Amino acid sequence: MELKIRQYIERAFADVPKTAKNNELKESLYSDLIEKYQDLLGRGKTEEEACGEVIAGIGDLSELTQGLIREAEQQHVETVQERRRSALFVSIAVGMYILSPLAFMIFDELFHKGFLAICAFFVMVAVATGLLIYYNMTKPAWKRQQEERDDVERWLPEGDRQVYGAVSGALWVLTVAVYMLISFNYGNWHISWVIFLIAAAIQMIIRAVFATKSHH
Amino acid sequence: MSITSDIIRGHTEAIILSHLTEHDSYGYQINQSIQSKTNNEYELKEATLYSAFRRLEQNGCINSYWGDETTGARRRYYSITPEGRVYLARCRADWEAAKTLIDKLI
């Protein structure tokens, strides 16, 4: 008979997307119904009577389930739009970072204007940074929450979290410094950007090290 | 009875919030307390109850968490937030106003 209640609920929720939040709602509803069912048995009802009474008492679940479906569709649309927006901002900004030394070289080598070259370089870096900051500040709240939940730092203990933050920060500052040093010294701009890929790999390794450590 | 039910259903959210001011609670317990307070004259449908939970949680009026029962099914407990208390106070004021008006009219 409990199976019959379970089936009733599963049918009602069949079209609802199975997210963690929706499953929680469904499971709490189910556990309530089972408690009511057990209570009715305790008061001397037969299994059939109890089951019938429980299911009759549920009422029309469609308002609830339709609401959950609408919410999921809405969020899906927002996610797609948000992903496009984030891709646009980040790719323009990264592109500008990569091209900023090129702007320097064009002004320096072609027009022999050293001062303008440095200006062009910093303007591009500033605009790219501005774009990233603007994007981060205008990011919708739900996306921020999602990122916080997924973030590696959330499940690290307090002490480790600070170390992890410091190490990651130092890694990227060092990377930029090394990139500038090597590139300006040897003028090998066509290949020196690989340093950023190496830094990203190192970041992954650091992440993995902290993850294994916190599992122990 | 069905007219009474309709009127009460409009106040489901306030009824839940009012119950949660006494202590944190879960769906079945809230429904049982409604039944005992009304001498078994009124009982919420689970659909109504859970739609209200969802609305209240979306509006930040309640929080929920899993209880730590060691035996039997786990229960999802709800607790009222400060926003929920503000909302409940407004519901009570609205109801008082409506009651006074209707008393004058019928």
PDB file of C-alpha atoms in Angstrom:
ATOM      1  CA  MET A   1       0.000   0.000   0.000  1.00  0.00           C
ATOM      2  CA  GLU A   2       2.923   2.285   0.674  1.00  0.00           C
ATOM      3  CA  LEU A   3       4.024   1.455  -2.840  1.00  0.00           C
ATOM      4  CA  LYS A   4       0.665   2.674  -4.124  1.00  0.00           C
ATOM      5  CA  ILE A   5       1.191   6.056  -2.416  1.00  0.00           C
ATOM      6  CA  ARG A   6       4.714   6.203  -3.821  1.00  0.00           C
ATOM      7  CA  GLN A   7       3.402   5.500  -7.321  1.00  0.00           C
ATOM      8  CA  TYR A   8       0.718   8.160  -6.979  1.00  0.00           C
ATOM      9  CA  ILE A   9       3.329  10.772  -6.046  1.00  0.00           C
ATOM     10  CA  GLU A  10       5.760   9.664  -8.768  1.00  0.00           C
ATOM     11  CA  ARG A  11       3.002   9.977 -11.374  1.00  0.00           C
ATOM     12  CA  ALA A  12       2.053  13.449 -10.166  1.00  0.00           C
ATOM     13  CA  PHE A  13       5.701  14.576 -10.292  1.00  0.00           C
ATOM     14  CA  ALA A  14       6.503  12.747 -13.547  1.00  0.00           C
ATOM     15  CA  ASP A  15       6.970  15.935 -15.618  1.00  0.00           C
ATOM     16  CA  VAL A  16       8.747  17.901 -12.907  1.00  0.00           C
ATOM     17  CA  PRO A  17      12.511  18.244 -13.569  1.00  0.00           C
ATOM     18  CA  LYS A  18      14.440  16.111 -11.096  1.00  0.00           C
ATOM     19  CA  THR A  19      16.568  18.755  -9.444  1.00  0.00           C
ATOM     20  CA  ALA A  20      17.817  18.353  -5.877  1.00  0.00           C
ATOM     21  CA  LYS A  21      15.355  20.986  -4.663  1.00  0.00           C
ATOM     22  CA  ASN A  22      12.329  19.410  -6.350  1.00  0.00           C
ATOM     23  CA  ASN A  23      13.287  15.953  -5.097  1.00  0.00           C
ATOM     24  CA  GLU A  24      13.502  17.300  -1.559  1.00  0.00           C
ATOM     25  CA  LEU A  25      10.000  18.714  -1.860  1.00  0.00           C
ATOM     26  CA  LYS A  26       8.689  15.431  -3.226  1.00  0.00           C
ATOM     27  CA  GLU A  27      10.396  13.337  -0.553  1.00  0.00           C
ATOM     28  CA  SER A  28       9.166  15.509   2.301  1.00  0.00           C
ATOM     29  CA  LEU A  29       5.633  15.310   0.917  1.00  0.00           C
ATOM     30  CA  TYR A  30       5.981  11.535   0.644  1.00  0.00           C
ATOM     31  CA  SER A  31       7.284  11.118   4.186  1.00  0.00           C
ATOM     32  CA  ASP A  32       4.351  13.190   5.478  1.00  0.00           C
ATOM     33  CA  LEU A  33       1.898  10.964   3.652  1.00  0.00           C
ATOM     34  CA  ILE A  34       3.507   7.809   4.992  1.00  0.00           C
ATOM     35  CA  GLU A  35       3.309   9.152   8.530  1.00  0.00           C
ATOM     36  CA  LYS A  36      -0.370   9.899   8.052  1.00  0.00           C
ATOM     37  CA  TYR A  37      -0.890   6.419   6.600  1.00  0.00           C
ATOM     38  CA  GLN A  38       0.797   4.786   9.612  1.00  0.00           C
ATOM     39  CA  ASP A  39      -1.317   6.908  11.952  1.00  0.00           C
ATOM     40  CA  LEU A  40      -4.510   5.801  10.246  1.00  0.00           C
ATOM     41  CA  LEU A  41      -3.428   2.140  10.531  1.00  0.00           C
ATOM     42  CA  GLY A  42      -2.749   2.757  14.215  1.00  0.00           C
ATOM     43  CA  ARG A  43      -6.316   3.999  14.596  1.00  0.00           C
ATOM     44  CA  GLY A  44      -7.608   0.655  13.323  1.00  0.00           C
ATOM     45  CA  LYS A  45      -8.175   1.392   9.627  1.00  0.00           C
ATOM     46  CA  THR A  46      -7.459  -1.359   7.143  1.00  0.00           C
ATOM     47  CA  GLU A  47      -4.618  -0.860   4.702  1.00  0.00           C
ATOM     48  CA  GLU A  48      -7.044  -0.158   1.838  1.00  0.00           C
ATOM     49  CA  GLU A  49      -9.017   2.394   3.837  1.00  0.00           C
ATOM     50  CA  ALA A  50      -5.906   4.150   5.075  1.00  0.00           C
ATOM     51  CA  CYS A  51      -4.380   4.269   1.621  1.00  0.00           C
ATOM     52  CA  GLY A  52      -7.604   5.572   0.054  1.00  0.00           C
ATOM     53  CA  GLU A  53      -7.938   8.257   2.707  1.00  0.00           C
ATOM     54  CA  VAL A  54      -4.352   9.395   2.312  1.00  0.00           C
ATOM     55  CA  ILE A  55      -4.613   9.692  -1.470  1.00  0.00           C
ATOM     56  CA  ALA A  56      -8.004  11.423  -1.286  1.00  0.00           C
ATOM     57  CA  GLY A  57      -6.556  13.910   1.196  1.00  0.00           C
ATOM     58  CA  ILE A  58      -3.707  14.982  -1.080  1.00  0.00           C
ATOM     59  CA  GLY A  59      -5.894  17.122  -3.289  1.00  0.00           C
ATOM     60  CA  ASP A  60      -4.946  18.607  -6.649  1.00  0.00           C
ATOM     61  CA  LEU A  61      -1.168  18.632  -6.969  1.00  0.00           C
ATOM     62  CA  SER A  62      -1.169  20.236 -10.422  1.00  0.00           C
ATOM     63  CA  GLU A  63      -0.824  23.809  -9.133  1.00  0.00           C
ATOM     64  CA  LEU A  64       2.324  22.768  -7.271  1.00  0.00           C
ATOM     65  CA  THR A  65       3.837  20.668 -10.071  1.00  0.00           C
ATOM     66  CA  GLN A  66       2.969  23.185 -12.818  1.00  0.00           C
ATOM     67  CA  GLY A  67       4.649  25.874 -10.722  1.00  0.00           C
ATOM     68  CA  LEU A  68       7.814  23.771 -10.454  1.00  0.00           C
ATOM     69  CA  ILE A  69       7.833  23.084 -14.212  1.00  0.00           C
ATOM     70  CA  ARG A  70       7.377  26.789 -15.039  1.00  0.00           C
ATOM     71  CA  GLU A  71      10.164  27.704 -12.642  1.00  0.00           C
ATOM     72  CA  ALA A  72      12.542  25.236 -14.315  1.00  0.00           C
ATOM     73  CA  GLU A  73      11.711  26.542 -17.806  1.00  0.00           C
ATOM     74  CA  GLN A  74      12.256  30.100 -16.680  1.00  0.00           C
ATOM     75  CA  GLN A  75      15.589  29.209 -15.149  1.00  0.00           C
ATOM     76  CA  HIS A  76      16.652  27.334 -18.267  1.00  0.00           C
ATOM     77  CA  VAL A  77      16.024  30.413 -20.430  1.00  0.00           C
ATOM     78  CA  GLU A  78      17.951  32.563 -17.965  1.00  0.00           C
ATOM     79  CA  THR A  79      20.848  30.097 -17.854  1.00  0.00           C
ATOM     80  CA  VAL A  80      21.225  30.106 -21.655  1.00  0.00           C
ATOM     81  CA  GLN A  81      21.095  33.901 -21.818  1.00  0.00           C
ATOM     82  CA  GLU A  82      23.500  34.195 -18.940  1.00  0.00           C
ATOM     83  CA  ARG A  83      25.955  31.749 -20.502  1.00  0.00           C
ATOM     84  CA  ARG A  84      25.982  33.783 -23.743  1.00  0.00           C
ATOM     85  CA  ARG A  85      26.554  36.996 -21.828  1.00  0.00           C
ATOM     86  CA  SER A  86      29.366  35.526 -19.771  1.00  0.00           C
ATOM     87  CA  ALA A  87      31.035  34.012 -22.870  1.00  0.00           C
ATOM     88  CA  LEU A  88      30.902  37.374 -24.653  1.00  0.00           C
ATOM     89  CA  PHE A  89      32.378  39.368 -21.779  1.00  0.00           C
ATOM     90  CA  VAL A  90      35.080  36.892 -20.863  1.00  0.00           C
ATOM     91  CA  SER A  91      36.232  36.230 -24.428  1.00  0.00           C
ATOM     92  CA  ILE A  92      36.458  39.941 -25.274  1.00  0.00           C
ATOM     93  CA  ALA A  93      38.394  40.605 -22.070  1.00  0.00           C
ATOM     94  CA  VAL A  94      40.781  37.679 -22.539  1.00  0.00           C
ATOM     95  CA  GLY A  95      41.270  38.649 -26.179  1.00  0.00           C
ATOM     96  CA  MET A  96      42.228  42.149 -25.124  1.00  0.00           C
ATOM     97  CA  TYR A  97      44.697  40.839 -22.557  1.00  0.00           C
ATOM     98  CA  ILE A  98      46.367  38.683 -25.178  1.00  0.00           C
ATOM     99  CA  LEU A  99      46.402  41.446 -27.790  1.00  0.00           C
ATOM    100  CA  SER A 100      47.606  44.189 -25.451  1.00  0.00           C
ATOM    101  CA  PRO A 101      51.339  43.441 -26.048  1.00  0.00           C
ATOM    102  CA  LEU A 102      50.574  43.464 -29.783  1.00  0.00           C
ATOM    103  CA  ALA A 103      49.177  46.986 -29.475  1.00  0.00           C
ATOM    104  CA  PHE A 104      52.378  47.918 -27.669  1.00  0.00           C
ATOM    105  CA  MET A 105      54.510  46.509 -30.446  1.00  0.00           C
ATOM    106  CA  ILE A 106      52.518  48.119 -33.251  1.00  0.00           C
ATOM    107  CA  PHE A 107      52.930  51.588 -31.762  1.00  0.00           C
ATOM    108  CA  ASP A 108      56.531  50.971 -30.741  1.00  0.00           C
ATOM    109  CA  GLU A 109      57.895  49.240 -33.843  1.00  0.00           C
ATOM    110  CA  LEU A 110      55.796  50.804 -36.588  1.00  0.00           C
ATOM    111  CA  PHE A 111      55.359  54.376 -35.360  1.00  0.00           C
ATOM    112  CA  HIS A 112      58.321  54.567 -32.958  1.00  0.00           C
ATOM    113  CA  LYS A 113      56.157  56.171 -30.295  1.00  0.00           C
ATOM    114  CA  GLY A 114      57.281  54.542 -27.057  1.00  0.00           C
ATOM    115  CA  PHE A 115      55.037  56.593 -24.788  1.00  0.00           C
ATOM    116  CA  LEU A 116      51.912  56.007 -26.894  1.00  0.00           C
ATOM    117  CA  ALA A 117      52.763  52.308 -26.970  1.00  0.00           C
ATOM    118  CA  ILE A 118      52.774  52.049 -23.200  1.00  0.00           C
ATOM    119  CA  CYS A 119      49.521  54.047 -23.058  1.00  0.00           C
ATOM    120  CA  ALA A 120      47.865  51.731 -25.582  1.00  0.00           C
ATOM    121  CA  PHE A 121      49.020  48.713 -23.625  1.00  0.00           C
ATOM    122  CA  PHE A 122      47.601  49.937 -20.318  1.00  0.00           C
ATOM    123  CA  VAL A 123      44.363  51.218 -21.864  1.00  0.00           C
ATOM    124  CA  MET A 124      43.662  47.767 -23.275  1.00  0.00           C
ATOM    125  CA  VAL A 125      44.452  46.067 -19.971  1.00  0.00           C
ATOM    126  CA  ALA A 126      42.280  48.580 -18.120  1.00  0.00           C
ATOM    127  CA  VAL A 127      39.317  48.149 -20.469  1.00  0.00           C
ATOM    128  CA  ALA A 128      39.570  44.349 -20.279  1.00  0.00           C
ATOM    129  CA  THR A 129      39.725  44.425 -16.477  1.00  0.00           C
ATOM    130  CA  GLY A 130      36.833  46.891 -16.430  1.00  0.00           C
ATOM    131  CA  LEU A 131      34.748  44.523 -18.559  1.00  0.00           C
ATOM    132  CA  LEU A 132      35.378  41.609 -16.192  1.00  0.00           C
ATOM    133  CA  ILE A 133      34.558  43.682 -13.119  1.00  0.00           C
ATOM    134  CA  TYR A 134      31.405  45.061 -14.750  1.00  0.00           C
ATOM    135  CA  TYR A 135      30.322  41.537 -15.689  1.00  0.00           C
ATOM    136  CA  ASN A 136      30.910  40.255 -12.151  1.00  0.00           C
ATOM    137  CA  MET A 137      28.984  43.096 -10.561  1.00  0.00           C
ATOM    138  CA  THR A 138      25.963  42.728 -12.841  1.00  0.00           C
ATOM    139  CA  LYS A 139      25.830  38.944 -12.544  1.00  0.00           C
ATOM    140  CA  PRO A 140      22.383  37.756 -11.384  1.00  0.00           C
ATOM    141  CA  ALA A 141      22.175  36.714  -7.740  1.00  0.00           C
ATOM    142  CA  TRP A 142      21.138  33.123  -8.493  1.00  0.00           C
ATOM    143  CA  LYS A 143      24.271  32.564 -10.559  1.00  0.00           C
ATOM    144  CA  ARG A 144      26.466  33.960  -7.812  1.00  0.00           C
ATOM    145  CA  GLN A 145      24.863  31.542  -5.319  1.00  0.00           C
ATOM    146  CA  GLN A 146      25.358  28.623  -7.676  1.00  0.00           C
ATOM    147  CA  GLU A 147      29.015  29.464  -8.104  1.00  0.00           C
ATOM    148  CA  GLU A 148      29.520  29.801  -4.381  1.00  0.00           C
ATOM    149  CA  ARG A 149      28.036  26.365  -3.846  1.00  0.00           C
ATOM    150  CA  ASP A 150      30.230  24.793  -6.519  1.00  0.00           C
ATOM    151  CA  ASP A 151      33.346  26.583  -5.454  1.00  0.00           C
ATOM    152  CA  VAL A 152      36.186  24.440  -4.147  1.00  0.00           C
ATOM    153  CA  GLU A 153      36.734  26.856  -1.288  1.00  0.00           C
ATOM    154  CA  ARG A 154      33.308  26.109   0.198  1.00  0.00           C
ATOM    155  CA  TRP A 155      34.095  22.582   1.289  1.00  0.00           C
ATOM    156  CA  LEU A 156      37.611  23.265   2.550  1.00  0.00           C
ATOM    157  CA  PRO A 157      38.130  23.778   6.291  1.00  0.00           C
ATOM    158  CA  GLU A 158      38.710  27.415   7.292  1.00  0.00           C
ATOM    159  CA  GLY A 159      42.525  27.206   7.602  1.00  0.00           C
ATOM    160  CA  ASP A 160      42.985  25.345   4.304  1.00  0.00           C
ATOM    161  CA  ARG A 161      40.658  27.765   2.551  1.00  0.00           C
ATOM    162  CA  GLN A 162      42.895  30.707   3.402  1.00  0.00           C
ATOM    163  CA  VAL A 163      46.049  28.877   2.326  1.00  0.00           C
ATOM    164  CA  TYR A 164      44.356  27.827  -0.916  1.00  0.00           C
ATOM    165  CA  GLY A 165      43.291  31.406  -1.635  1.00  0.00           C
ATOM    166  CA  ALA A 166      46.773  32.763  -0.948  1.00  0.00           C
ATOM    167  CA  VAL A 167      48.512  30.118  -3.066  1.00  0.00           C
ATOM    168  CA  SER A 168      46.140  30.653  -6.009  1.00  0.00           C
ATOM    169  CA  GLY A 169      46.520  34.419  -5.786  1.00  0.00           C
ATOM    170  CA  ALA A 170      50.321  34.187  -5.709  1.00  0.00           C
ATOM    171  CA  LEU A 171      50.309  31.755  -8.630  1.00  0.00           C
ATOM    172  CA  TRP A 172      48.504  34.185 -10.949  1.00  0.00           C
ATOM    173  CA  VAL A 173      50.489  37.259  -9.934  1.00  0.00           C
ATOM    174  CA  LEU A 174      53.702  35.274 -10.522  1.00  0.00           C
ATOM    175  CA  THR A 175      52.406  34.034 -13.858  1.00  0.00           C
ATOM    176  CA  VAL A 176      51.738  37.562 -15.125  1.00  0.00           C
ATOM    177  CA  ALA A 177      55.175  38.692 -13.889  1.00  0.00           C
ATOM    178  CA  VAL A 178      56.957  35.783 -15.576  1.00  0.00           C
ATOM    179  CA  TYR A 179      54.938  36.334 -18.777  1.00  0.00           C
ATOM    180  CA  MET A 180      55.938  40.010 -18.917  1.00  0.00           C
ATOM    181  CA  LEU A 181      59.585  39.320 -18.062  1.00  0.00           C
ATOM    182  CA  ILE A 182      60.100  36.548 -20.572  1.00  0.00           C
ATOM    183  CA  SER A 183      58.138  38.242 -23.351  1.00  0.00           C
ATOM    184  CA  PHE A 184      59.801  41.642 -23.069  1.00  0.00           C
ATOM    185  CA  ASN A 185      63.236  40.098 -22.648  1.00  0.00           C
ATOM    186  CA  TYR A 186      63.134  37.632 -25.514  1.00  0.00           C
ATOM    187  CA  GLY A 187      60.363  39.187 -27.628  1.00  0.00           C
ATOM    188  CA  ASN A 188      58.803  35.753 -28.090  1.00  0.00           C
ATOM    189  CA  TRP A 189      55.179  36.912 -27.885  1.00  0.00           C
ATOM    190  CA  HIS A 190      54.053  34.305 -30.385  1.00  0.00           C
ATOM    191  CA  ILE A 191      54.682  31.519 -27.874  1.00  0.00           C
ATOM    192  CA  SER A 192      55.050  33.024 -24.394  1.00  0.00           C
ATOM    193  CA  TRP A 193      51.249  33.033 -23.784  1.00  0.00           C
ATOM    194  CA  VAL A 194      51.599  29.274 -23.198  1.00  0.00           C
ATOM    195  CA  ILE A 195      52.647  30.281 -19.674  1.00  0.00           C
ATOM    196  CA  PHE A 196      48.974  30.961 -18.921  1.00  0.00           C
ATOM    197  CA  LEU A 197      48.021  27.442 -19.938  1.00  0.00           C
ATOM    198  CA  ILE A 198      50.760  26.060 -17.704  1.00  0.00           C
ATOM    199  CA  ALA A 199      49.510  28.240 -14.831  1.00  0.00           C
ATOM    200  CA  ALA A 200      45.977  26.919 -15.344  1.00  0.00           C
ATOM    201  CA  ALA A 201      47.340  23.368 -15.162  1.00  0.00           C
ATOM    202  CA  ILE A 202      49.225  24.195 -11.958  1.00  0.00           C
ATOM    203  CA  GLN A 203      46.004  25.649 -10.533  1.00  0.00           C
ATOM    204  CA  MET A 204      44.223  22.337 -11.219  1.00  0.00           C
ATOM    205  CA  ILE A 205      47.016  20.419  -9.500  1.00  0.00           C
ATOM    206  CA  ILE A 206      46.852  22.676  -6.425  1.00  0.00           C
ATOM    207  CA  ARG A 207      43.103  22.162  -6.347  1.00  0.00           C
ATOM    208  CA  ALA A 208      43.514  18.395  -6.516  1.00  0.00           C
ATOM    209  CA  VAL A 209      46.126  18.433  -3.746  1.00  0.00           C
ATOM    210  CA  PHE A 210      43.779  20.355  -1.446  1.00  0.00           C
ATOM    211  CA  ALA A 211      40.868  18.097  -2.365  1.00  0.00           C
ATOM    212  CA  THR A 212      42.743  14.898  -1.477  1.00  0.00           C
ATOM    213  CA  LYS A 213      44.055  16.487   1.704  1.00  0.00           C
ATOM    214  CA  SER A 214      40.601  17.447   2.969  1.00  0.00           C
ATOM    215  CA  HIS A 215      39.259  13.946   2.254  1.00  0.00           C
ATOM    216  CA  HIS A 216      41.655  12.376   4.734  1.00  0.00           C
TER     217      HIS A 216
ATOM    218  CA  MET B   1     -18.636  23.885   5.004  1.00  0.00           C
ATOM    219  CA  SER B   2     -17.244  24.346   1.500  1.00  0.00           C
ATOM    220  CA  ILE B   3     -17.638  28.144   1.716  1.00  0.00           C
ATOM    221  CA  THR B   4     -15.830  28.105   5.051  1.00  0.00           C
ATOM    222  CA  SER B   5     -13.081  26.009   3.482  1.00  0.00           C
ATOM    223  CA  ASP B   6     -12.654  28.532   0.691  1.00  0.00           C
ATOM    224  CA  ILE B   7     -12.301  31.387   3.150  1.00  0.00           C
ATOM    225  CA  ILE B   8      -9.821  29.461   5.267  1.00  0.00           C
ATOM    226  CA  ARG B   9      -7.800  28.388   2.232  1.00  0.00           C
ATOM    227  CA  GLY B  10      -7.112  32.045   1.460  1.00  0.00           C
ATOM    228  CA  HIS B  11      -5.317  32.239   4.783  1.00  0.00           C
ATOM    229  CA  THR B  12      -3.239  29.067   4.486  1.00  0.00           C
ATOM    230  CA  GLU B  13       0.052  30.957   4.555  1.00  0.00           C
ATOM    231  CA  ALA B  14      -0.865  32.908   7.686  1.00  0.00           C
ATOM    232  CA  ILE B  15      -2.056  29.702   9.384  1.00  0.00           C
ATOM    233  CA  ILE B  16       1.263  27.980   8.665  1.00  0.00           C
ATOM    234  CA  LEU B  17       3.317  30.976   9.795  1.00  0.00           C
ATOM    235  CA  SER B  18       1.289  31.305  12.964  1.00  0.00           C
ATOM    236  CA  HIS B  19       1.923  27.660  13.773  1.00  0.00           C
ATOM    237  CA  LEU B  20       5.647  28.079  13.137  1.00  0.00           C
ATOM    238  CA  THR B  21       5.878  30.929  15.649  1.00  0.00           C
ATOM    239  CA  GLU B  22       5.242  28.292  18.345  1.00  0.00           C
ATOM    240  CA  HIS B  23       8.009  25.936  17.184  1.00  0.00           C
ATOM    241  CA  ASP B  24       9.664  24.552  14.049  1.00  0.00           C
ATOM    242  CA  SER B  25       7.464  21.959  12.479  1.00  0.00           C
ATOM    243  CA  TYR B  26       6.837  19.683   9.469  1.00  0.00           C
ATOM    244  CA  GLY B  27       3.868  19.226   7.151  1.00  0.00           C
ATOM    245  CA  TYR B  28       2.001  16.437   8.872  1.00  0.00           C
ATOM    246  CA  GLN B  29       2.434  17.967  12.329  1.00  0.00           C
ATOM    247  CA  ILE B  30       1.088  21.309  11.131  1.00  0.00           C
ATOM    248  CA  ASN B  31      -1.936  19.614   9.606  1.00  0.00           C
ATOM    249  CA  GLN B  32      -2.564  17.617  12.785  1.00  0.00           C
ATOM    250  CA  SER B  33      -2.439  20.745  14.904  1.00  0.00           C
ATOM    251  CA  ILE B  34      -4.922  22.445  12.543  1.00  0.00           C
ATOM    252  CA  GLN B  35      -7.218  19.437  12.953  1.00  0.00           C
ATOM    253  CA  SER B  36      -7.000  19.426  16.739  1.00  0.00           C
ATOM    254  CA  LYS B  37      -7.433  23.195  17.043  1.00  0.00           C
ATOM    255  CA  THR B  38     -10.597  23.008  14.908  1.00  0.00           C
ATOM    256  CA  ASN B  39     -11.958  19.820  16.570  1.00  0.00           C
ATOM    257  CA  ASN B  40     -11.492  17.890  13.306  1.00  0.00           C
ATOM    258  CA  GLU B  41     -13.651  20.324  11.391  1.00  0.00           C
ATOM    259  CA  TYR B  42     -10.879  21.435   9.096  1.00  0.00           C
ATOM    260  CA  GLU B  43      -7.909  19.785   7.487  1.00  0.00           C
ATOM    261  CA  LEU B  44      -5.626  21.081   4.747  1.00  0.00           C
ATOM    262  CA  LYS B  45      -5.060  19.121   1.570  1.00  0.00           C
ATOM    263  CA  GLU B  46      -1.366  18.251   1.213  1.00  0.00           C
ATOM    264  CA  ALA B  47      -1.371  19.970  -2.192  1.00  0.00           C
ATOM    265  CA  THR B  48      -2.510  23.236  -0.594  1.00  0.00           C
ATOM    266  CA  LEU B  49      -0.023  22.864   2.246  1.00  0.00           C
ATOM    267  CA  TYR B  50       2.967  22.209   0.000  1.00  0.00           C
ATOM    268  CA  SER B  51       2.075  24.930  -2.508  1.00  0.00           C
ATOM    269  CA  ALA B  52       2.036  27.327   0.430  1.00  0.00           C
ATOM    270  CA  PHE B  53       5.401  25.997   1.714  1.00  0.00           C
ATOM    271  CA  ARG B  54       6.917  26.622  -1.682  1.00  0.00           C
ATOM    272  CA  ARG B  55       5.544  30.176  -1.961  1.00  0.00           C
ATOM    273  CA  LEU B  56       6.625  31.028   1.584  1.00  0.00           C
ATOM    274  CA  GLU B  57      10.107  29.649   1.026  1.00  0.00           C
ATOM    275  CA  GLN B  58      10.464  31.585  -2.245  1.00  0.00           C
ATOM    276  CA  ASN B  59       9.454  34.794  -0.498  1.00  0.00           C
ATOM    277  CA  GLY B  60      11.955  34.163   2.279  1.00  0.00           C
ATOM    278  CA  CYS B  61       9.243  33.808   4.945  1.00  0.00           C
ATOM    279  CA  ILE B  62      10.380  30.310   5.999  1.00  0.00           C
ATOM    280  CA  ASN B  63      13.534  28.174   5.933  1.00  0.00           C
ATOM    281  CA  SER B  64      13.628  24.400   5.765  1.00  0.00           C
ATOM    282  CA  TYR B  65      16.005  21.689   6.929  1.00  0.00           C
ATOM    283  CA  TRP B  66      16.003  17.896   7.296  1.00  0.00           C
ATOM    284  CA  GLY B  67      15.399  16.611  10.807  1.00  0.00           C
ATOM    285  CA  ASP B  68      17.815  14.084  12.320  1.00  0.00           C
ATOM    286  CA  GLU B  69      15.361  11.272  13.076  1.00  0.00           C
ATOM    287  CA  THR B  70      17.240   8.047  13.578  1.00  0.00           C
ATOM    288  CA  THR B  71      14.207   5.833  13.075  1.00  0.00           C
ATOM    289  CA  GLY B  72      11.569   5.958  10.385  1.00  0.00           C
ATOM    290  CA  ALA B  73      11.249   8.462   7.560  1.00  0.00           C
ATOM    291  CA  ARG B  74      13.213  11.678   7.716  1.00  0.00           C
ATOM    292  CA  ARG B  75      11.141  14.813   8.155  1.00  0.00           C
ATOM    293  CA  ARG B  76      11.565  18.164   6.513  1.00  0.00           C
ATOM    294  CA  TYR B  77      11.242  20.868   9.157  1.00  0.00           C
ATOM    295  CA  TYR B  78      10.277  24.457   8.515  1.00  0.00           C
ATOM    296  CA  SER B  79      11.153  27.499  10.616  1.00  0.00           C
ATOM    297  CA  ILE B  80       9.856  31.057  10.391  1.00  0.00           C
ATOM    298  CA  THR B  81      12.236  33.891   9.418  1.00  0.00           C
ATOM    299  CA  PRO B  82      12.087  37.550  10.541  1.00  0.00           C
ATOM    300  CA  GLU B  83      10.545  38.355   7.136  1.00  0.00           C
ATOM    301  CA  GLY B  84       7.937  35.691   7.862  1.00  0.00           C
ATOM    302  CA  ARG B  85       7.044  37.352  11.157  1.00  0.00           C
ATOM    303  CA  VAL B  86       6.591  40.700   9.427  1.00  0.00           C
ATOM    304  CA  TYR B  87       4.376  39.068   6.807  1.00  0.00           C
ATOM    305  CA  LEU B  88       2.321  37.308   9.496  1.00  0.00           C
ATOM    306  CA  ALA B  89       1.774  40.584  11.343  1.00  0.00           C
ATOM    307  CA  ARG B  90       0.455  42.113   8.127  1.00  0.00           C
ATOM    308  CA  CYS B  91      -1.833  39.128   7.496  1.00  0.00           C
ATOM    309  CA  ARG B  92      -3.264  39.470  11.002  1.00  0.00           C
ATOM    310  CA  ALA B  93      -3.872  43.195  10.521  1.00  0.00           C
ATOM    311  CA  ASP B  94      -5.546  42.506   7.163  1.00  0.00           C
ATOM    312  CA  TRP B  95      -7.775  39.860   8.709  1.00  0.00           C
ATOM    313  CA  GLU B  96      -8.802  42.152  11.590  1.00  0.00           C
ATOM    314  CA  ALA B  97      -9.704  44.862   9.103  1.00  0.00           C
ATOM    315  CA  ALA B  98     -11.688  42.445   6.927  1.00  0.00           C
ATOM    316  CA  LYS B  99     -13.507  41.016   9.967  1.00  0.00           C
ATOM    317  CA  THR B 100     -14.605  44.473  11.146  1.00  0.00           C
ATOM    318  CA  LEU B 101     -15.825  45.399   7.686  1.00  0.00           C
ATOM    319  CA  ILE B 102     -17.752  42.174   7.089  1.00  0.00           C
ATOM    320  CA  ASP B 103     -19.330  42.387  10.546  1.00  0.00           C
ATOM    321  CA  LYS B 104     -20.703  45.742   9.552  1.00  0.00           C
ATOM    322  CA  LEU B 105     -21.970  44.466   6.233  1.00  0.00           C
ATOM    323  CA  ILE B 106     -23.696  41.171   7.078  1.00  0.00           C
TER     324      ILE B 106
END
